[in-house]
Amino acid sequence: MDRIAAKQRIEALAADIREHDHRYYALDKPSISDAAYDKLFRELSALEAEFPELRPADSPTLRVGTGMRTAFQKIKHQQLMLSLDSLMSETEAREFDARIKKGLGLDDGLFAGEVVYQAEPKFDGLSIELVYEDGVFVRGSTRGDGAQGEDVTANLRTIRAIPLRLRSEGPEAGLRGTLAVRGEALMPLPEFEALNRRLIEAGEEPFASARNSAAGTVRQLDPSITASRKLDFYAYDLLHADHASFATQHELIAALRAWGFHVEKDVRRCTGIDEVVAFHASVAAKRDALAYEVDGVVAKVDDRGNHARLGLRSRSPRYAFAFKFPPREEFTQVLDIVVQVGRTGKLTPVAQLRPVDVSGVTVARATLHNQDEVDRKDVRIGDTVRIRRAGDVIPEVVEVLKDKRPRGAEPFVMPKKCPVCGAPVEKEGAAHVCTNGLACRAQLEGHVIHFTARSAMDIVGLGEKTVVQLLDKELVKDLADLYHLTPIDLVSLEGFAEKSIENLLAAIEASKKPRLDRFLFALGIEHVGATVAQLLADHYGALDGLLTATEEDLQEIRGIGPEVADSVHRFFASKRNQKVLARLAKAGVKPQVEVKRSGPGPLEGELIVFTGGLETMPRPDAARKAEQAGARVATGISKKVTLLVAGPGAGSKLEDAARLGITVIDEREFRKRIGEAP
Ligand code: IVH
């Protein structure tokens, strides 16, 4: 592609991606699939790599952090970043409202009336200032001491909900001069949970809360780490604008949205404190279901003209307050530490707690993850501990109150034998694992429950309780046994009558033709979640190829690394697993293959590598076309590669291919082979 065409394409791609980012991150309304998005992104990255001088200053690819920062510079904020008065009760909220009414002269006589508030959830994250010059994001900082914070610009650039350029749909006045926006950087709870799981598995220290993890991530010295952890950002205030001004809070929020920021949808204009109290209750009721940690409601006087009239106290305004929820933390006592065995054989120590109410939920257990974690926190039976729960996340022990430890409390040690089946326990990384595989009742139970679950084989009516009964009665000893159950077997189960037996057997029958990816996921292979299962299914199309795949073959699939390849290979190499798979097949379980082509494609059986530049199509398009033609695409040269498509600038891969005697063709020949006119 020539320079002029590249420039146009880069600009078009950048604009497209910006639009998709906005739809995805700010509007929550994506209009293309992740795969299609990745494709655009890869094409842009490739073009920018080829023409570095054409990369726009606000290119979406700059969100992927590169390079190391050593320390954070201090940045003075455009305006003091105030904090809010925290109110813990309705009474306090009503008192605050009364003071506002007094301040605005709404408390007596002719002008008596209600204050109009803009109420919104109070995010429990990290407060951030973003500065835009002529509509382009130039720097961002943490709140720090309110007057100045740390320059975390490089890290903030990696957060996709932060627009790098304000959208022209927003008020034009904001696109000129300096504009400073305040908002909250947050880590979604599922992401927080996954991050902690990864840290714990790697033997590293997990974060105590989603808030800490957001703060730790924004203040990372290496922006590529920030980029790898998916943070979100919600805008809620204007700290400074050279030109734009807004009469009310709700107009401001609308402008922030139009400029491209992610703003909270669940905000309410409240007339009077009663409505604020009601809103507080409604958010509290939803609190556990939200994807973010929310620790209260913020109410702001909607009329921004009145903000100046009401003025400030030393660190907080008189026009707004935070009406908090009850804390997510409590103190309680560890009554016991029991060890659970999971589907993969991993032993997890779980603290049994004196039941305690934590913001409306009774907590009686908390996970301690593994021996390293227990040692790090030094949790012992009898200890008094501070615990925390966030959303649906499993409660955590935050710390032990050492001065309350009873005399003689012993450190916890993981058992040498599996507490369920008595088999020897082995240490694998930070984990302790039962070595008995599916002969261990706990592993079998987890395995069957996973297999039948909705996201797997989706056998309706085969819930956990039923699985436990089937195992207790030894009606099921492996997955294939599920397909040999008879009405007589089921009659003996608690809660089963004629109709439910009929339904369950019908559901089992109906599960015999699963999609291949779901079936692979259902098998519960370590490291094979829904995404990896899909990759495997797409690549192999049928179970047969997988059964004989070597680790090398597996690693050639894009998105599959050595750890996953090892685990998949071990699973299919196991005699026991092969037997179960054969029995499943015999019972009629036939994973369904998606037929993509009729007959073999022109490149059937080839393993292709691309190197050097391509002139008529971007690399990802070429890869896709090769796959559509039946080939597999790899990134590195190995003995298995059958075809190298080499373009201008090809280097070491071309040499390696020549050495290995691999056929080398050019782009023109490639296009001919896939049936495109040269
Ligand atoms: S408004 C002057 N709105 O709560 C008012 N703050 O101490 C500026 N927070 O540090 C803040 N959600 O980081 C506002 N919807 C929201 C908020 C919010 C969370 C944080 C903010 C501040 C703290 C209060």
XYZ file of C-alpha atoms and ligand atoms in Angstrom:
702
model
C 0.000 0.000 0.000
C 1.376 3.438 -0.809
C 1.752 6.194 1.715
C -1.322 8.148 0.661
C -3.576 5.104 0.729
C -2.071 4.112 4.087
C -2.763 7.543 5.540
C -6.404 7.390 4.462
C -6.819 3.858 5.730
C -5.191 4.684 9.084
C -7.480 7.642 9.568
C -10.544 5.656 8.607
C -9.604 2.796 10.929
C -8.817 5.124 13.829
C -12.171 6.860 13.401
C -13.974 3.507 13.188
C -12.280 2.150 16.288
C -12.936 5.362 18.190
C -16.600 5.016 17.303
C -16.696 1.364 18.388
C -14.886 2.191 21.641
C -17.462 4.835 22.323
C -20.359 2.508 21.585
C -18.834 -0.233 23.710
C -17.417 1.631 26.672
C -19.584 4.719 26.983
C -22.916 3.615 25.533
C -22.722 -0.119 26.381
C -24.112 -0.724 22.887
C -21.473 -2.401 20.755
C -22.402 -2.819 17.114
C -19.693 -5.300 16.092
C -18.303 -8.506 17.544
C -15.082 -8.550 19.585
C -13.458 -10.506 16.790
C -14.411 -7.932 14.189
C -13.128 -5.198 16.493
C -9.834 -7.025 17.011
C -9.492 -7.296 13.307
C -9.790 -3.542 12.810
C -7.364 -2.999 15.655
C -4.810 -5.413 14.271
C -5.045 -3.873 10.848
C -4.428 -0.418 12.295
C -1.478 -1.649 14.404
C 0.063 -3.311 11.378
C -0.297 -0.201 9.224
C 1.119 2.018 11.945
C 4.042 -0.311 12.381
C 4.711 -0.015 8.688
C 4.232 3.776 8.590
C 5.124 4.953 12.117
C 5.154 8.596 11.037
C 1.481 8.358 10.076
C 0.292 7.307 13.509
C -2.138 9.990 14.795
C -1.321 11.507 18.206
C -4.657 10.220 19.478
C -4.520 6.829 17.817
C -6.467 4.101 19.667
C -3.360 1.927 19.509
C -1.643 4.291 21.946
C -3.933 2.896 24.611
C -1.811 -0.198 24.726
C 0.849 0.968 27.096
C 4.480 0.665 26.166
C 7.672 1.618 27.913
C 8.458 2.010 31.583
C 7.858 4.978 33.828
C 10.056 5.384 36.831
C 8.169 7.789 39.048
C 5.118 9.989 38.851
C 5.480 13.742 38.471
C 3.289 15.943 40.628
C 0.551 17.835 38.809
C -1.352 20.815 40.186
C -5.079 20.415 39.612
C -7.061 22.942 37.581
C -9.153 23.462 40.658
C -9.063 22.038 44.177
C -10.459 18.491 44.124
C -12.793 18.601 47.097
C -14.102 15.682 49.086
C -17.645 15.188 50.313
C -19.189 15.095 53.750
C -20.013 11.463 54.509
C -23.387 10.918 56.097
C -24.236 7.569 57.587
C -27.946 7.954 58.362
C -31.184 9.351 57.031
C -31.283 11.761 59.977
C -27.928 13.217 59.011
C -29.061 13.507 55.390
C -32.181 15.410 56.481
C -30.064 17.733 58.614
C -27.778 18.436 55.658
C -30.813 19.180 53.498
C -32.151 21.552 56.154
C -28.863 23.482 56.116
C -29.005 23.751 52.317
C -32.575 25.006 52.471
C -31.499 27.585 55.006
C -28.549 28.611 52.861
C -30.802 29.098 49.867
C -33.619 30.748 51.785
C -35.997 27.897 51.044
C -36.762 27.238 54.673
C -39.402 29.816 55.407
C -42.011 32.275 54.223
C -42.831 33.057 50.678
C -39.941 31.130 49.132
C -40.326 27.933 51.141
C -39.787 24.887 48.935
C -37.787 21.799 48.192
C -34.215 21.615 46.984
C -33.762 19.923 43.604
C -30.905 17.433 43.737
C -29.125 15.376 41.171
C -28.549 12.036 42.913
C -26.176 9.376 41.604
C -24.373 6.297 42.861
C -21.164 6.927 44.753
C -18.468 4.892 43.054
C -15.885 3.329 45.301
C -12.850 3.798 43.115
C -10.135 6.314 42.564
C -10.896 9.977 41.931
C -9.186 11.305 38.801
C -8.778 14.601 36.968
C -8.601 14.503 33.152
C -7.400 17.576 31.284
C -8.266 18.248 27.620
C -6.694 20.951 25.461
C -8.763 21.871 22.407
C -10.635 18.612 22.848
C -7.581 16.341 23.052
C -6.668 14.449 26.211
C -3.318 15.807 27.399
C -2.889 14.716 30.999
C -4.564 13.085 33.917
C -3.796 12.796 37.590
C -4.882 11.193 40.832
C -6.581 13.321 43.452
C -3.540 13.279 45.735
C -3.987 15.851 48.496
C -6.732 17.643 46.552
C -4.468 20.477 45.394
C -2.009 18.331 43.477
C -1.854 14.702 42.451
C 0.327 12.286 40.523
C 0.687 12.363 36.761
C -0.726 9.024 35.610
C -1.424 10.092 32.017
C 0.210 7.086 30.364
C -1.840 4.682 32.456
C -5.092 6.562 31.962
C -4.585 6.442 28.195
C -4.975 2.674 28.401
C -8.505 2.966 29.842
C -10.854 2.654 26.933
C -13.741 4.485 28.561
C -11.589 7.640 28.625
C -11.976 9.463 25.306
C -8.622 10.520 23.894
C -10.463 13.139 21.878
C -13.776 14.703 22.856
C -16.596 13.998 20.458
C -18.011 16.861 18.466
C -21.551 15.873 19.479
C -20.788 17.555 22.823
C -21.043 21.330 23.360
C -18.618 23.053 21.032
C -17.412 25.387 23.795
C -15.751 22.448 25.522
C -13.676 21.625 22.480
C -11.775 24.907 22.740
C -9.179 25.772 25.333
C -8.763 23.838 28.563
C -11.397 21.519 29.980
C -10.886 19.515 33.173
C -13.222 16.632 33.979
C -13.461 14.719 37.223
C -14.514 11.129 37.524
C -13.764 7.785 39.027
C -11.460 5.025 37.792
C -12.926 1.654 38.768
C -12.200 -1.999 38.435
C -15.315 -4.042 37.564
C -15.882 -6.718 40.203
C -15.563 -9.709 37.842
C -12.251 -8.299 36.620
C -11.144 -7.732 40.212
C -11.976 -11.287 41.118
C -10.148 -12.684 38.098
C -7.120 -10.487 38.792
C -6.910 -11.657 42.390
C -7.243 -15.248 41.282
C -4.323 -14.776 38.908
C -2.214 -13.062 41.562
C -2.923 -15.762 44.119
C -2.164 -18.531 41.657
C 1.138 -16.864 40.878
C 1.873 -16.742 44.603
C 1.593 -12.946 44.650
C -0.280 -10.755 47.069
C -3.917 -10.142 46.075
C -5.677 -6.785 46.484
C -7.926 -6.387 49.505
C -10.674 -4.588 47.562
C -11.706 -3.528 44.063
C -10.881 0.028 45.103
C -7.323 -0.914 46.066
C -6.892 -2.812 42.859
C -8.076 0.194 40.810
C -5.673 2.450 42.716
C -2.820 -0.024 42.348
C -3.523 -0.370 38.647
C -3.746 3.363 37.918
C -0.504 3.888 39.826
C 1.345 1.119 38.001
C 4.829 2.016 36.836
C 4.413 -0.106 33.739
C 1.430 1.082 31.633
C 1.242 -2.223 29.788
C 0.171 -3.804 33.097
C -2.529 -1.162 33.459
C -3.616 -1.928 29.908
C -3.879 -5.642 30.679
C -6.283 -5.048 33.577
C -9.575 -3.756 32.354
C -10.359 -0.554 34.220
C -13.436 1.540 33.632
C -13.971 5.246 34.137
C -17.136 7.193 34.968
C -17.183 10.984 34.589
C -19.332 13.020 37.011
C -18.036 16.551 37.439
C -16.405 19.501 35.732
C -13.382 20.970 37.466
C -12.645 23.671 34.941
C -13.706 24.894 31.509
C -12.306 27.911 29.676
C -15.504 28.403 27.743
C -18.251 25.893 28.540
C -20.651 26.479 31.397
C -23.724 24.660 32.611
C -26.730 25.868 34.543
C -27.483 22.491 36.123
C -25.800 19.228 37.073
C -28.041 17.224 34.784
C -27.118 19.401 31.792
C -23.478 18.865 32.676
C -23.943 15.096 32.780
C -25.658 15.194 29.392
C -22.708 17.179 27.974
C -20.179 14.722 29.441
C -22.075 11.912 27.788
C -22.147 13.759 24.451
C -18.402 14.416 24.636
C -17.939 10.682 24.793
C -17.510 9.942 28.492
C -18.988 6.968 30.236
C -21.571 8.371 32.622
C -23.839 6.533 35.016
C -27.325 5.873 33.651
C -28.945 5.335 37.002
C -29.016 8.980 38.095
C -32.099 10.745 39.348
C -33.273 14.295 39.637
C -34.846 14.421 43.064
C -37.197 17.103 44.304
C -36.633 17.212 48.033
C -34.751 14.993 50.444
C -37.521 12.342 50.537
C -36.750 11.439 46.951
C -33.025 11.299 47.707
C -33.738 8.907 50.572
C -35.863 6.756 48.248
C -33.133 6.745 45.600
C -30.600 5.726 48.254
C -32.825 2.774 49.151
C -33.274 1.759 45.520
C -29.528 1.761 44.803
C -28.873 -0.093 48.074
C -31.298 -2.800 46.983
C -29.386 -3.230 43.709
C -25.955 -2.935 45.275
C -25.019 -6.599 45.219
C -26.016 -7.004 41.593
C -23.931 -4.096 40.279
C -20.743 -4.754 38.352
C -18.990 -2.105 40.455
C -18.474 -1.455 44.100
C -20.803 1.392 45.070
C -20.576 2.652 48.638
C -23.427 5.123 48.770
C -25.276 7.827 46.902
C -24.020 11.336 46.141
C -26.613 14.112 46.095
C -25.674 17.441 44.515
C -27.775 20.592 44.328
C -28.826 20.480 40.681
C -28.676 24.251 40.102
C -25.002 25.002 39.650
C -25.657 28.714 40.224
C -26.543 27.790 43.789
C -23.209 26.033 44.322
C -21.413 29.359 44.581
C -24.132 30.742 46.829
C -23.767 27.876 49.261
C -19.978 27.947 49.208
C -17.445 25.644 50.763
C -16.252 24.384 54.063
C -12.523 23.753 54.261
C -12.333 20.557 52.155
C -15.915 19.897 51.105
C -18.688 21.819 49.384
C -21.939 22.722 51.128
C -23.943 21.908 48.001
C -23.352 18.147 47.960
C -23.088 15.196 50.301
C -22.325 11.503 50.249
C -25.090 9.403 51.831
C -23.206 6.214 52.523
C -24.309 2.585 52.699
C -23.490 0.413 55.691
C -19.886 -0.771 55.469
C -18.978 -4.003 53.734
C -16.658 -4.958 56.564
C -17.277 -6.653 59.855
C -15.331 -8.352 62.600
C -15.918 -11.948 63.510
C -14.172 -15.062 64.754
C -12.656 -18.007 62.885
C -14.326 -21.113 64.344
C -12.520 -23.584 62.122
C -10.498 -23.899 58.946
C -11.768 -26.668 56.680
C -10.229 -27.855 53.444
C -12.408 -28.208 50.340
C -11.499 -30.158 47.238
C -12.531 -28.700 43.900
C -13.237 -30.099 40.447
C -9.577 -29.949 39.469
C -8.431 -31.525 42.732
C -7.213 -28.251 44.172
C -7.404 -28.019 47.961
C -8.808 -24.742 49.245
C -8.718 -23.799 52.921
C -11.977 -22.117 53.953
C -12.452 -20.201 57.196
C -15.665 -21.151 59.000
C -16.774 -17.960 60.726
C -19.098 -17.061 63.555
C -22.003 -15.910 61.325
C -22.144 -12.147 61.021
C -24.315 -9.718 59.080
C -22.286 -7.759 56.543
C -24.489 -5.049 54.985
C -27.526 -7.285 54.815
C -25.949 -10.648 54.030
C -25.047 -13.274 56.597
C -21.464 -14.348 56.135
C -20.353 -17.641 57.693
C -17.415 -18.586 55.509
C -14.501 -16.913 53.764
C -12.023 -18.384 51.333
C -8.364 -18.437 52.316
C -7.253 -19.503 48.802
C -4.119 -21.500 49.556
C -1.389 -22.179 52.104
C 0.661 -19.148 51.030
C -2.319 -16.877 51.636
C -3.006 -18.388 55.049
C 0.660 -17.915 55.949
C 0.754 -14.368 54.642
C -2.269 -13.326 56.699
C -1.343 -15.773 59.464
C -4.949 -16.871 60.036
C -5.428 -19.378 62.863
C -8.446 -21.108 64.366
C -9.790 -18.899 67.166
C -8.573 -15.648 65.604
C -10.682 -12.520 65.412
C -10.623 -11.273 61.844
C -11.775 -8.322 59.794
C -13.768 -9.605 56.821
C -15.079 -7.884 53.710
C -17.551 -8.746 51.006
C -18.116 -6.920 47.718
C -21.042 -7.706 45.449
C -21.256 -11.404 44.774
C -17.545 -11.832 45.355
C -16.741 -14.494 47.952
C -16.020 -12.843 51.321
C -12.372 -12.329 52.196
C -10.437 -12.197 55.399
C -8.759 -8.788 55.264
C -6.636 -9.059 58.404
C -6.205 -10.801 61.717
C -6.404 -8.842 64.969
C -3.295 -10.354 66.485
C -3.848 -8.872 69.955
C -7.101 -10.837 70.217
C -5.518 -14.195 69.394
C -6.292 -16.857 72.011
C -3.301 -18.428 73.679
C -2.105 -21.674 72.101
C -3.593 -20.984 68.627
C -1.578 -23.065 66.172
C -0.574 -22.098 62.622
C -2.654 -23.835 59.936
C -0.984 -26.560 57.882
C -2.452 -28.111 54.724
C -3.146 -31.850 55.132
C -0.772 -34.350 53.477
C -3.740 -36.482 52.418
C -6.887 -35.482 50.543
C -9.577 -34.857 53.183
C -12.172 -36.450 50.891
C -10.521 -39.585 49.477
C -7.331 -39.937 51.511
C -5.025 -39.972 48.465
C -1.656 -38.217 48.711
C -1.592 -34.461 48.151
C 1.037 -32.831 45.944
C 2.171 -29.237 45.719
C 1.769 -27.645 42.267
C 2.926 -24.045 42.256
C 1.081 -22.256 45.038
C -1.651 -24.932 45.116
C -1.978 -28.273 46.877
C -3.673 -30.879 44.710
C -5.254 -34.287 45.361
C -3.562 -36.821 43.101
C -6.516 -39.180 42.767
C -8.220 -37.590 39.730
C -11.834 -38.589 39.146
C -11.486 -41.483 41.573
C -11.732 -38.755 44.230
C -15.377 -38.261 45.028
C -15.001 -34.466 45.390
C -13.405 -34.147 41.979
C -16.011 -36.352 40.357
C -18.829 -34.360 41.945
C -17.410 -31.030 40.749
C -16.792 -32.558 37.362
C -20.344 -33.820 36.865
C -21.858 -30.574 38.158
C -19.727 -28.624 35.706
C -20.616 -30.977 32.844
C -24.367 -30.683 33.317
C -24.390 -26.911 33.940
C -26.266 -24.472 31.776
C -23.163 -23.027 30.128
C -21.962 -26.569 29.360
C -24.271 -29.469 28.343
C -27.265 -27.629 29.755
C -29.102 -30.634 31.176
C -32.182 -29.027 32.683
C -33.358 -30.663 35.897
C -29.947 -32.067 36.773
C -28.937 -29.632 39.488
C -26.285 -30.005 42.154
C -28.552 -31.785 44.628
C -29.490 -34.436 42.095
C -25.875 -34.941 41.073
C -24.918 -35.490 44.720
C -27.663 -38.108 45.083
C -26.608 -39.885 41.880
C -23.053 -40.090 43.179
C -24.145 -41.153 46.678
C -26.105 -44.016 45.207
C -23.196 -44.824 42.887
C -25.482 -44.528 39.877
C -22.932 -42.255 38.255
C -19.225 -43.039 38.406
C -18.214 -41.121 35.313
C -19.772 -38.709 32.840
C -20.878 -41.468 30.471
C -23.020 -43.058 33.211
C -25.370 -40.075 32.927
C -26.473 -41.431 29.573
C -27.278 -44.871 30.952
C -29.699 -43.752 33.671
C -33.070 -45.501 33.649
C -36.440 -44.561 35.153
C -35.821 -47.199 37.832
C -32.559 -45.524 38.849
C -34.298 -42.172 39.173
C -37.309 -43.412 41.136
C -35.037 -43.976 44.094
C -34.004 -40.299 44.150
C -35.583 -37.868 46.532
C -38.025 -35.473 44.914
C -38.449 -37.439 41.697
C -41.879 -38.475 40.460
C -43.099 -39.779 37.142
C -43.233 -36.417 35.413
C -39.861 -35.165 36.644
C -38.202 -38.469 35.707
C -39.641 -38.177 32.225
C -38.421 -34.575 31.955
C -34.933 -35.362 33.176
C -34.485 -38.303 30.827
C -35.746 -36.140 27.969
C -33.264 -33.404 28.926
C -30.424 -35.929 29.012
C -31.475 -37.237 25.619
C -31.682 -33.703 24.235
C -28.135 -32.981 25.376
C -26.675 -35.636 23.076
C -26.006 -33.204 20.259
C -24.072 -30.374 21.887
C -22.080 -27.826 19.969
C -18.463 -28.963 19.885
C -17.192 -25.922 21.811
C -19.733 -26.454 24.575
C -18.860 -30.118 24.784
C -15.142 -29.288 25.089
C -15.920 -26.734 27.770
C -18.137 -29.270 29.572
C -15.304 -31.791 29.799
C -13.758 -29.528 32.419
C -10.245 -29.618 31.012
C -7.995 -27.424 33.083
C -7.510 -23.952 31.521
C -10.230 -24.613 28.934
C -12.898 -21.985 29.500
C -15.540 -20.996 26.976
C -13.098 -18.942 24.897
C -10.398 -21.589 24.569
C -13.078 -24.200 23.856
C -14.302 -22.046 20.983
C -10.765 -21.695 19.593
C -10.278 -25.449 19.695
C -13.644 -26.138 18.112
C -13.039 -23.598 15.345
C -9.647 -25.021 14.623
C -10.389 -28.732 14.661
C -14.027 -28.764 13.652
C -14.423 -32.252 15.138
C -13.289 -34.219 18.144
C -11.122 -36.653 16.159
C -8.338 -34.203 15.341
C -8.102 -33.132 18.958
C -7.662 -36.681 20.204
C -4.402 -37.019 18.337
C -3.165 -33.421 18.478
C 0.342 -32.972 19.844
C 1.314 -30.107 22.108
C 3.072 -28.523 19.154
C -0.044 -28.725 16.995
C -2.083 -27.099 19.716
C 0.372 -24.282 20.222
C 0.118 -23.381 16.578
C -3.430 -22.184 17.186
C -3.586 -18.448 17.690
C -4.554 -17.667 21.293
C -3.341 -20.979 22.741
C -0.179 -20.922 24.805
C 2.046 -23.664 26.204
C 0.156 -24.040 29.482
C -3.204 -24.625 27.764
C -1.626 -26.850 25.102
C -0.054 -28.999 27.805
C -3.284 -29.365 29.704
C -5.391 -30.182 26.611
C -2.821 -32.684 25.422
C -2.626 -34.393 28.801
C -6.398 -34.615 28.991
C -6.785 -36.393 25.654
C -3.718 -38.558 26.204
C -5.176 -39.987 29.423
C -6.407 -43.560 29.038
C -9.156 -42.954 31.557
C -10.438 -39.921 29.653
C -10.267 -41.766 26.350
C -12.412 -44.497 27.819
C -15.018 -42.029 29.025
C -15.049 -40.279 25.638
C -15.509 -43.605 23.869
C -18.385 -44.523 26.184
C -19.973 -41.116 25.665
C -19.761 -41.621 21.912
C -21.228 -45.102 22.219
C -24.118 -43.722 24.272
C -24.862 -41.404 21.337
C -23.231 -38.182 22.467
C -22.107 -36.574 19.221
C -20.734 -33.057 19.355
C -22.000 -31.072 16.400
C -19.626 -29.695 13.887
C -20.297 -26.403 12.232
C -19.952 -26.888 8.534
C -18.275 -23.819 7.135
C -17.541 -25.012 3.617
C -18.852 -27.602 1.291
C -15.924 -29.751 0.302
C -12.292 -29.089 1.024
C -10.939 -25.581 0.376
C -8.130 -24.901 -2.091
C -5.581 -24.629 0.740
C -6.911 -27.627 2.710
C -4.184 -29.158 4.845
C -1.708 -26.314 4.446
C -0.078 -24.597 7.395
C 0.699 -21.065 6.262
C 2.946 -18.327 7.619
C 2.919 -14.758 6.307
C 6.027 -12.624 6.409
C 7.014 -9.243 5.034
C 4.579 -6.722 3.607
C 1.376 -7.491 1.739
C 0.324 -5.070 -0.953
C -3.289 -5.776 -1.751
C -4.731 -6.684 1.627
C -4.018 -6.223 5.307
C -2.383 -9.159 7.089
C -5.464 -10.110 9.161
C -7.564 -10.252 5.986
C -5.011 -12.505 4.346
C -4.999 -14.784 7.397
C -8.764 -14.967 7.370
C -8.849 -15.741 3.654
C -6.273 -18.476 4.138
C -8.395 -20.009 6.896
C -11.517 -19.785 4.767
C -9.620 -21.646 2.075
C -9.014 -24.465 4.547
C -5.495 -23.615 5.687
C -4.305 -23.095 9.205
C -2.252 -20.003 9.939
C 0.781 -19.973 12.199
C 3.051 -17.140 13.262
C 6.393 -18.915 13.475
C 8.364 -21.149 11.129
C 8.562 -24.816 12.108
C 8.954 -28.081 10.283
C 5.168 -28.387 10.066
C 4.750 -25.217 8.031
C 3.982 -26.059 4.402
C 3.728 -22.650 2.803
C 5.376 -19.288 3.387
C 3.801 -16.226 1.811
C 6.635 -13.724 1.619
C 6.336 -10.062 0.676
C 8.736 -7.137 0.459
C 11.003 -6.791 3.484
C 10.802 -10.484 4.473
C 13.764 -11.415 6.669
C 14.728 -14.302 8.909
C 11.534 -16.279 8.327
C 12.335 -16.441 4.646
C 15.831 -17.735 5.425
C 14.478 -20.314 7.881
C 11.898 -21.471 5.358
C 14.549 -21.880 2.672
C 16.684 -23.900 5.069
C 13.751 -26.215 5.873
C 12.782 -26.565 2.231
C 9.378 -24.956 2.724
C 7.563 -23.757 -0.384
C 7.732 -19.968 -0.653
C 5.168 -18.051 -2.681
C 4.407 -14.371 -3.159
C 1.168 -12.537 -2.591
C 0.177 -12.819 -6.248
C 0.511 -16.601 -6.133
C -1.342 -16.720 -2.817
C -4.244 -14.836 -4.343
C -4.249 -17.166 -7.293
C -4.382 -20.193 -5.014
C -7.321 -18.881 -3.033
C -9.133 -18.197 -6.276
C -8.829 -14.416 -6.339
C -7.806 -13.015 -9.702
C -4.205 -11.867 -9.487
S -18.766 14.483 43.180
C -17.180 18.259 45.084
N -19.905 12.253 42.448
O -16.440 10.230 46.429
C -17.798 16.980 44.701
N -17.975 12.130 43.802
O -15.298 12.188 49.097
C -16.918 16.182 43.907
N -17.207 9.856 44.260
O -13.384 11.804 46.286
C -17.230 14.773 43.909
N -18.765 8.834 43.115
O -13.946 10.432 44.319
C -18.907 12.811 43.142
N -20.960 10.337 41.657
C -19.965 10.909 42.349
C -18.988 10.161 43.017
C -18.009 10.809 43.738
C -17.700 8.694 43.869
C -16.027 9.990 45.130
C -15.101 11.077 44.776
C -14.753 11.767 46.078
C -15.436 10.917 47.094
C -16.112 11.736 48.161
